[in-house]
Amino acid sequence: MTTLPDPRRRAIAAAAISAARAMRHLSTGAMAELRRMDAANPAPAFWRIAARSPVMMDDQASWVTILRILALLTPKGEPPPEGRPLLHNGARPFGRVLCDGGDPGWQPQGDSPDGVVSERRLVQLLATRGPARAVALERAARMLAPRIQPGSGVDVAQIALALLDPDDTATIASAYFRRLDGATRTASEETPE
């Protein structure tokens, strides 16, 4: 169930995608500042990005968290002249990436498969609200950051909406379990009897 009207959701999505595009060309130092910033001390790069977006300026504390999460998920290192690969990929829902860890070729292991972010952690993340949701999202991002394959991306709009529209849990949960169930089915079909 979503609580935000569609025009607001579209504005949030556009702002998140715009931020991901802007991060493609930021220096290594600016990206490090974004990863370390907090609501009391936003990085200069935050202001550079947020100044172009009234949506971000309306809720600066939440957008500091969102941009910090996007910076955590963006590949580290100096960007090539054409920029880093774009983190945003609308074909890779956030729930799917929570399941496969940002590896499109991921397959579950063992008899009782679980996603990279376990079902228990997913349920905890979906149940949290307020400041606890921001903490849970950042923890998930820190778990995904070393695993996510450069260029595979994630739907950054869904990350922003996970914080700004926390009642819309079905979007994340359905993508997670479709990925988990699909991978489990594929793995069992490949196993000879």
mmCIF file of C-alpha atoms in Angstrom, residues 74-165:
data_model
loop_
_atom_site.group_PDB
_atom_site.id
_atom_site.type_symbol
_atom_site.label_atom_id
_atom_site.label_comp_id
_atom_site.label_asym_id
_atom_site.label_seq_id
_atom_site.Cartn_x
_atom_site.Cartn_y
_atom_site.Cartn_z
ATOM 1 C CA THR A 74 28.196 3.429 -6.637
ATOM 2 C CA PRO A 75 31.493 1.787 -7.671
ATOM 3 C CA LYS A 76 34.523 3.341 -5.985
ATOM 4 C CA GLY A 77 37.515 4.777 -7.775
ATOM 5 C CA GLU A 78 38.249 7.645 -10.088
ATOM 6 C CA PRO A 79 35.617 7.931 -12.813
ATOM 7 C CA PRO A 80 36.741 7.386 -16.403
ATOM 8 C CA PRO A 81 36.289 10.369 -18.768
ATOM 9 C CA GLU A 82 32.846 9.078 -19.799
ATOM 10 C CA GLY A 83 31.851 8.699 -16.126
ATOM 11 C CA ARG A 84 31.142 5.750 -13.897
ATOM 12 C CA PRO A 85 28.521 3.243 -15.010
ATOM 13 C CA LEU A 86 25.075 4.589 -14.148
ATOM 14 C CA LEU A 87 23.887 3.056 -10.876
ATOM 15 C CA HIS A 88 20.241 3.367 -11.902
ATOM 16 C CA ASN A 89 18.787 0.423 -13.798
ATOM 17 C CA GLY A 90 14.992 0.368 -13.862
ATOM 18 C CA ALA A 91 15.068 -3.294 -14.895
ATOM 19 C CA ARG A 92 16.746 -4.257 -11.570
ATOM 20 C CA PRO A 93 14.169 -3.674 -8.789
ATOM 21 C CA PHE A 94 15.568 -2.971 -5.336
ATOM 22 C CA GLY A 95 13.969 -6.137 -3.899
ATOM 23 C CA ARG A 96 15.647 -8.251 -6.576
ATOM 24 C CA VAL A 97 19.043 -6.735 -5.773
ATOM 25 C CA LEU A 98 18.470 -7.367 -2.052
ATOM 26 C CA CYS A 99 17.951 -11.011 -2.990
ATOM 27 C CA ASP A 100 20.781 -11.521 -5.497
ATOM 28 C CA GLY A 101 23.277 -9.043 -4.061
ATOM 29 C CA GLY A 102 23.578 -7.170 -7.334
ATOM 30 C CA ASP A 103 24.719 -10.246 -9.243
ATOM 31 C CA PRO A 104 22.322 -10.974 -12.133
ATOM 32 C CA GLY A 105 23.802 -14.495 -12.414
ATOM 33 C CA TRP A 106 23.304 -15.328 -8.717
ATOM 34 C CA GLN A 107 22.037 -18.795 -7.812
ATOM 35 C CA PRO A 108 20.976 -19.867 -4.305
ATOM 36 C CA GLN A 109 23.111 -22.364 -2.432
ATOM 37 C CA GLY A 110 22.020 -25.319 -0.314
ATOM 38 C CA ASP A 111 18.762 -27.073 0.422
ATOM 39 C CA SER A 112 17.027 -24.105 2.041
ATOM 40 C CA PRO A 113 18.130 -21.188 -0.107
ATOM 41 C CA ASP A 114 18.047 -17.633 1.100
ATOM 42 C CA GLY A 115 18.871 -14.357 -0.566
ATOM 43 C CA VAL A 116 22.064 -12.414 -0.003
ATOM 44 C CA VAL A 117 19.978 -10.286 2.352
ATOM 45 C CA SER A 118 18.165 -13.000 4.293
ATOM 46 C CA GLU A 119 14.386 -13.246 4.412
ATOM 47 C CA ARG A 120 14.555 -12.392 8.124
ATOM 48 C CA ARG A 121 16.521 -9.188 7.442
ATOM 49 C CA LEU A 122 14.178 -8.293 4.596
ATOM 50 C CA VAL A 123 11.139 -8.637 6.863
ATOM 51 C CA GLN A 124 12.852 -6.528 9.525
ATOM 52 C CA LEU A 125 13.674 -3.835 6.967
ATOM 53 C CA LEU A 126 10.096 -3.781 5.679
ATOM 54 C CA ALA A 127 8.687 -3.536 9.207
ATOM 55 C CA THR A 128 10.803 -0.560 10.260
ATOM 56 C CA ARG A 129 9.578 3.028 10.064
ATOM 57 C CA GLY A 130 11.050 6.447 10.757
ATOM 58 C CA PRO A 131 14.751 6.732 11.604
ATOM 59 C CA ALA A 132 15.028 2.964 12.001
ATOM 60 C CA ARG A 133 14.086 2.522 8.311
ATOM 61 C CA ALA A 134 16.989 4.768 7.295
ATOM 62 C CA VAL A 135 19.382 2.714 9.446
ATOM 63 C CA ALA A 136 18.055 -0.576 8.012
ATOM 64 C CA LEU A 137 18.357 0.672 4.414
ATOM 65 C CA GLU A 138 21.902 1.856 4.983
ATOM 66 C CA ARG A 139 22.851 -1.497 6.545
ATOM 67 C CA ALA A 140 21.434 -3.292 3.517
ATOM 68 C CA ALA A 141 23.386 -0.961 1.203
ATOM 69 C CA ARG A 142 26.608 -1.624 3.113
ATOM 70 C CA MET A 143 25.959 -5.357 2.768
ATOM 71 C CA LEU A 144 25.339 -5.018 -0.975
ATOM 72 C CA ALA A 145 28.133 -2.545 -1.782
ATOM 73 C CA PRO A 146 31.035 -5.030 -2.006
ATOM 74 C CA ARG A 147 28.890 -7.528 -3.949
ATOM 75 C CA ILE A 148 27.082 -5.417 -6.517
ATOM 76 C CA GLN A 149 28.565 -5.865 -9.966
ATOM 77 C CA PRO A 150 29.523 -2.601 -11.678
ATOM 78 C CA GLY A 151 27.115 -1.919 -14.489
ATOM 79 C CA SER A 152 24.341 -4.186 -13.189
ATOM 80 C CA GLY A 153 22.698 -1.349 -11.261
ATOM 81 C CA VAL A 154 19.552 -1.058 -9.196
ATOM 82 C CA ASP A 155 16.320 0.896 -9.447
ATOM 83 C CA VAL A 156 17.420 3.916 -7.398
ATOM 84 C CA ALA A 157 13.882 5.310 -7.422
ATOM 85 C CA GLN A 158 12.767 2.308 -5.377
ATOM 86 C CA ILE A 159 15.536 2.969 -2.851
ATOM 87 C CA ALA A 160 14.320 6.553 -2.413
ATOM 88 C CA LEU A 161 10.709 5.443 -2.165
ATOM 89 C CA ALA A 162 11.654 2.765 0.389
ATOM 90 C CA LEU A 163 12.591 5.617 2.717
ATOM 91 C CA LEU A 164 10.054 8.257 1.698
ATOM 92 C CA ASP A 165 7.026 5.957 1.252
#
